[in-house]
mmCIF file of C-alpha atoms in Angstrom:
data_model
loop_
_atom_site.group_PDB
_atom_site.id
_atom_site.type_symbol
_atom_site.label_atom_id
_atom_site.label_comp_id
_atom_site.label_asym_id
_atom_site.label_seq_id
_atom_site.Cartn_x
_atom_site.Cartn_y
_atom_site.Cartn_z
ATOM 1 C CA ALA A 1 6.294 -2.813 -25.066
ATOM 2 C CA GLN A 2 4.493 -0.906 -27.803
ATOM 3 C CA ALA A 3 4.236 2.234 -25.682
ATOM 4 C CA THR A 4 7.422 3.594 -24.150
ATOM 5 C CA ASP A 5 7.388 5.788 -21.075
ATOM 6 C CA ALA A 6 8.863 8.624 -23.116
ATOM 7 C CA GLY A 7 6.008 8.490 -25.609
ATOM 8 C CA VAL A 8 3.361 8.222 -22.910
ATOM 9 C CA ASN A 9 4.854 11.027 -20.826
ATOM 10 C CA LYS A 10 4.983 13.267 -23.870
ATOM 11 C CA ALA A 11 1.318 12.714 -24.720
ATOM 12 C CA THR A 12 -0.525 12.532 -21.419
ATOM 13 C CA PRO A 13 -0.014 15.972 -19.804
ATOM 14 C CA ALA A 14 -1.736 17.842 -22.634
ATOM 15 C CA LEU A 15 -4.392 15.137 -22.957
ATOM 16 C CA PHE A 16 -5.326 14.994 -19.282
ATOM 17 C CA ALA A 17 -5.429 18.781 -19.115
ATOM 18 C CA ILE A 18 -8.523 18.708 -21.342
ATOM 19 C CA ALA A 19 -9.887 15.185 -20.873
ATOM 20 C CA ASP A 20 -9.503 13.698 -17.418
ATOM 21 C CA THR A 21 -12.872 11.924 -17.168
ATOM 22 C CA PRO A 22 -14.678 9.347 -19.325
ATOM 23 C CA GLN A 23 -17.241 11.987 -20.267
ATOM 24 C CA LYS A 24 -14.553 14.375 -21.508
ATOM 25 C CA MET A 25 -12.824 11.574 -23.430
ATOM 26 C CA LEU A 26 -16.044 10.819 -25.282
ATOM 27 C CA ALA A 27 -16.511 14.504 -26.036
ATOM 28 C CA LEU A 28 -12.944 14.666 -27.372
ATOM 29 C CA GLY A 29 -13.672 11.899 -29.857
ATOM 30 C CA GLU A 30 -11.551 9.150 -31.370
ATOM 31 C CA GLU A 31 -9.908 11.159 -34.158
ATOM 32 C CA ARG A 32 -8.775 14.033 -31.956
ATOM 33 C CA LEU A 33 -7.637 11.616 -29.260
ATOM 34 C CA ALA A 34 -5.571 9.704 -31.818
ATOM 35 C CA GLU A 35 -3.848 12.906 -32.891
ATOM 36 C CA MET A 36 -3.001 13.756 -29.285
ATOM 37 C CA ILE A 37 -1.393 10.365 -28.580
ATOM 38 C CA ARG A 38 0.566 9.960 -31.824
ATOM 39 C CA THR A 39 3.804 9.546 -29.834
ATOM 40 C CA ILE A 40 2.474 6.262 -28.401
ATOM 41 C CA GLY A 41 2.812 2.979 -30.265
ATOM 42 C CA LEU A 42 -0.388 1.632 -31.871
ATOM 43 C CA TYR A 43 -2.000 4.981 -31.113
ATOM 44 C CA ARG A 44 -5.030 4.436 -33.362
ATOM 45 C CA THR A 45 -5.916 1.153 -31.675
ATOM 46 C CA LYS A 46 -5.395 2.720 -28.265
ATOM 47 C CA ALA A 47 -7.590 5.697 -29.153
ATOM 48 C CA ARG A 48 -10.361 3.380 -30.294
ATOM 49 C CA ASN A 49 -10.123 1.344 -27.081
ATOM 50 C CA VAL A 50 -10.039 4.416 -24.819
ATOM 51 C CA ILE A 51 -13.197 5.813 -26.410
ATOM 52 C CA ALA A 52 -14.962 2.441 -26.157
ATOM 53 C CA LEU A 53 -13.739 2.005 -22.585
ATOM 54 C CA SER A 54 -14.948 5.475 -21.620
ATOM 55 C CA GLY A 55 -18.395 4.672 -22.957
ATOM 56 C CA ARG A 56 -18.483 1.400 -21.022
ATOM 57 C CA LEU A 57 -17.429 3.109 -17.787
ATOM 58 C CA ILE A 58 -20.281 5.599 -18.128
ATOM 59 C CA GLU A 59 -22.828 3.002 -19.171
ATOM 60 C CA LYS A 60 -21.982 0.227 -16.713
ATOM 61 C CA HIS A 61 -20.035 1.792 -13.841
ATOM 62 C CA GLY A 62 -21.338 5.315 -13.314
ATOM 63 C CA GLY A 63 -18.220 6.821 -14.854
ATOM 64 C CA GLU A 64 -15.989 5.282 -12.172
ATOM 65 C CA VAL A 65 -13.093 2.858 -12.633
ATOM 66 C CA PRO A 66 -13.976 -0.488 -11.006
ATOM 67 C CA CYS A 67 -11.558 -1.968 -8.473
ATOM 68 C CA ASP A 68 -12.152 -5.607 -9.412
ATOM 69 C CA ARG A 69 -9.713 -7.369 -11.749
ATOM 70 C CA ASP A 70 -12.313 -9.559 -13.419
ATOM 71 C CA VAL A 71 -14.490 -6.531 -14.150
ATOM 72 C CA LEU A 72 -11.524 -4.482 -15.359
ATOM 73 C CA GLU A 73 -10.632 -7.222 -17.829
ATOM 74 C CA THR A 74 -14.057 -6.929 -19.450
ATOM 75 C CA LEU A 75 -13.261 -3.356 -20.511
ATOM 76 C CA PRO A 76 -12.043 -2.729 -24.087
ATOM 77 C CA GLY A 77 -8.258 -2.965 -24.395
ATOM 78 C CA VAL A 78 -7.725 -4.064 -20.784
ATOM 79 C CA GLY A 79 -5.887 -7.329 -20.146
ATOM 80 C CA ARG A 80 -4.512 -8.842 -16.982
ATOM 81 C CA LYS A 81 -1.333 -6.730 -16.980
ATOM 82 C CA THR A 82 -3.232 -3.448 -17.341
ATOM 83 C CA ALA A 83 -5.775 -4.538 -14.734
ATOM 84 C CA ASN A 84 -2.973 -5.301 -12.281
ATOM 85 C CA VAL A 85 -1.347 -1.913 -12.945
ATOM 86 C CA VAL A 86 -4.651 -0.131 -12.255
ATOM 87 C CA LEU A 87 -5.229 -2.078 -9.036
ATOM 88 C CA ASN A 88 -1.655 -1.442 -7.885
ATOM 89 C CA VAL A 89 -1.274 2.226 -8.815
ATOM 90 C CA ALA A 90 -4.821 3.564 -8.501
ATOM 91 C CA PHE A 91 -6.097 1.437 -5.626
ATOM 92 C CA GLY A 92 -2.905 0.557 -3.732
ATOM 93 C CA GLU A 93 -3.372 -3.197 -4.014
ATOM 94 C CA PRO A 94 -0.221 -5.370 -3.842
ATOM 95 C CA ARG A 95 -0.467 -6.703 -7.400
ATOM 96 C CA ILE A 96 2.424 -7.654 -9.675
ATOM 97 C CA ALA A 97 1.947 -6.676 -13.313
ATOM 98 C CA VAL A 98 4.211 -8.714 -15.600
ATOM 99 C CA ASP A 99 5.451 -6.776 -18.618
ATOM 100 C CA THR A 100 8.271 -7.725 -21.008
ATOM 101 C CA HIS A 101 10.945 -6.391 -18.629
ATOM 102 C CA ILE A 102 9.671 -8.351 -15.630
ATOM 103 C CA PHE A 103 9.161 -11.488 -17.728
ATOM 104 C CA ARG A 104 12.801 -11.286 -18.858
ATOM 105 C CA VAL A 105 14.259 -10.548 -15.411
ATOM 106 C CA ALA A 106 12.237 -13.274 -13.692
ATOM 107 C CA ASN A 107 13.328 -15.888 -16.233
ATOM 108 C CA ARG A 108 16.968 -14.834 -16.565
ATOM 109 C CA THR A 109 17.657 -14.618 -12.866
ATOM 110 C CA GLY A 110 15.645 -17.694 -11.962
ATOM 111 C CA LEU A 111 13.585 -15.639 -9.523
ATOM 112 C CA ALA A 112 10.301 -16.841 -11.009
ATOM 113 C CA PRO A 113 10.829 -18.746 -14.267
ATOM 114 C CA GLY A 114 7.798 -19.359 -16.440
ATOM 115 C CA LYS A 115 6.777 -19.769 -20.064
ATOM 116 C CA THR A 116 3.859 -17.345 -19.814
ATOM 117 C CA PRO A 117 3.297 -13.995 -18.066
ATOM 118 C CA LEU A 118 0.709 -15.665 -15.826
ATOM 119 C CA ALA A 119 3.189 -18.345 -14.747
ATOM 120 C CA VAL A 120 5.759 -15.652 -13.933
ATOM 121 C CA GLU A 121 3.139 -13.633 -12.049
ATOM 122 C CA ASP A 122 2.179 -16.678 -9.977
ATOM 123 C CA GLY A 123 5.836 -17.357 -9.203
ATOM 124 C CA LEU A 124 6.498 -13.772 -8.156
ATOM 125 C CA GLU A 125 3.353 -13.713 -6.015
ATOM 126 C CA LYS A 126 4.618 -16.772 -4.139
ATOM 127 C CA ARG A 127 8.222 -15.618 -3.757
ATOM 128 C CA THR A 128 7.731 -11.931 -2.955
ATOM 129 C CA PRO A 129 7.317 -11.129 0.764
ATOM 130 C CA PRO A 130 4.003 -9.345 1.499
ATOM 131 C CA GLY A 131 5.719 -6.113 2.532
ATOM 132 C CA TYR A 132 7.385 -5.783 -0.875
ATOM 133 C CA LYS A 133 4.517 -6.691 -3.201
ATOM 134 C CA LEU A 134 3.187 -3.158 -3.631
ATOM 135 C CA ASN A 135 6.466 -1.925 -5.132
ATOM 136 C CA ALA A 136 7.987 -5.148 -6.495
ATOM 137 C CA HIS A 137 6.927 -4.755 -10.103
ATOM 138 C CA HIS A 138 8.128 -1.130 -10.206
ATOM 139 C CA TRP A 139 11.595 -2.194 -9.034
ATOM 140 C CA LEU A 140 11.743 -5.138 -11.432
ATOM 141 C CA ILE A 141 10.708 -2.957 -14.372
ATOM 142 C CA LEU A 142 13.492 -0.474 -13.604
ATOM 143 C CA HIS A 143 16.019 -3.292 -13.248
ATOM 144 C CA GLY A 144 14.952 -4.758 -16.584
ATOM 145 C CA ARG A 145 14.940 -1.408 -18.345
ATOM 146 C CA TYR A 146 18.311 -0.097 -17.166
ATOM 147 C CA VAL A 147 20.396 -3.110 -16.062
ATOM 148 C CA CYS A 148 19.023 -6.461 -17.227
ATOM 149 C CA LYS A 149 18.426 -5.125 -20.734
ATOM 150 C CA ALA A 150 17.141 -7.337 -23.536
ATOM 151 C CA ARG A 151 20.061 -7.171 -25.956
ATOM 152 C CA LYS A 152 23.015 -6.315 -23.758
ATOM 153 C CA PRO A 153 22.499 -6.815 -20.024
ATOM 154 C CA ASP A 154 24.832 -4.744 -17.874
ATOM 155 C CA CYS A 155 25.839 -7.632 -15.628
ATOM 156 C CA PRO A 156 28.956 -5.948 -14.150
ATOM 157 C CA VAL A 157 26.771 -3.392 -12.343
ATOM 158 C CA CYS A 158 23.991 -5.808 -11.390
ATOM 159 C CA VAL A 159 23.498 -6.121 -7.632
ATOM 160 C CA VAL A 160 22.195 -9.693 -7.935
ATOM 161 C CA ALA A 161 24.701 -10.970 -10.513
ATOM 162 C CA ASP A 162 26.119 -13.487 -8.026
ATOM 163 C CA LEU A 163 22.645 -14.990 -7.577
ATOM 164 C CA CYS A 164 21.629 -14.841 -11.237
ATOM 165 C CA ARG A 165 21.226 -18.039 -13.273
ATOM 166 C CA TYR A 166 21.607 -16.372 -16.679
ATOM 167 C CA LYS A 167 24.226 -18.456 -18.516
ATOM 168 C CA ALA A 168 25.289 -15.650 -20.844
ATOM 169 C CA LYS A 169 25.885 -13.065 -18.127
ATOM 170 C CA THR A 170 28.965 -10.957 -18.640
ATOM 171 C CA GLY A 171 30.286 -11.083 -15.095
ATOM 172 C CA PRO A 172 29.428 -10.278 -11.483
ATOM 173 C CA ALA A 173 29.205 -6.813 -10.058
ATOM 174 C CA GLU A 174 32.546 -5.392 -9.021
ATOM 175 C CA MET A 175 33.068 -5.064 -5.303
ATOM 176 C CA ILE A 176 34.142 -1.568 -4.300
ATOM 177 C CA ALA A 177 36.337 -1.448 -1.219
ATOM 178 C CA ALA A 178 35.462 1.044 1.472
ATOM 179 C CA PRO A 179 38.055 3.817 1.842
ATOM 180 C CA ALA A 180 40.521 3.245 4.670
ATOM 181 C CA ASP A 181 40.515 5.652 7.596
ATOM 182 C CA LYS A 182 43.359 8.162 7.434
ATOM 183 C CA PRO A 183 45.658 8.173 10.483
ATOM 184 C CA ARG A 184 45.243 11.242 12.614
ATOM 185 C CA SER A 185 48.193 13.565 13.240
ATOM 186 C CA ARG A 186 49.897 12.954 16.574
ATOM 187 C CA ASN A 187 49.505 16.643 17.418
ATOM 188 C CA ALA A 188 45.949 16.965 16.151
ATOM 189 C CA GLY A 189 43.673 18.409 18.747
ATOM 190 C CA GLU A 190 46.488 19.854 20.885
ATOM 191 C CA SER A 191 45.882 23.499 21.616
ATOM 192 C CA GLY A 192 48.302 25.781 19.779
ATOM 193 C CA ARG A 193 50.402 22.917 18.368
ATOM 194 C CA GLY A 194 50.587 21.014 15.133
ATOM 195 C CA ARG A 195 48.576 21.463 12.034
ATOM 196 C CA ARG A 196 44.803 21.474 12.069
ATOM 197 C CA THR A 197 43.199 18.547 10.314
ATOM 198 C CA ALA A 198 39.980 18.455 8.360
ATOM 199 C CA ASP A 199 38.341 16.935 11.420
ATOM 200 C CA GLY A 200 39.635 19.616 13.711
#
């Protein structure tokens, strides 16, 4: 929640253009890194962790990112959510990373209620069909960010409003009727007679 996509997307292109390996991050240094990621929340803490993490990757893992969650969580600044994101995005593992958006959506809707992110993660792991697990947390994040918003959820456009257990929801999604077929002209299609229609 401290780092918005807008802030991250603004900072990373220029950063990765000059420092896309642990070795290059170390060479960049903490102060310069901090200046380059100023658009990200808690940027000084993140810069410190990235430099420490880069050193650990070189020292313990040959400069490579490990693909084991327990090992990832030993790295500076890496918790379970970040580890799950890395495994999902970088290694294609069907992991569900619970951020504030997913935590809110899972609890509001009743999809996977829980008092902690781990409880929500466990619930989502059990309720999400295997074929959807790779993309599930991406979809839930988008739903939480743009529809099931923290302060003012947009319930009228929500596609699962009728299934949602949120007591304060503002109403179900409106059903939009399909347009009726227009009757064809009696003379449509007759050679040399009648008016031509859009179909003809």
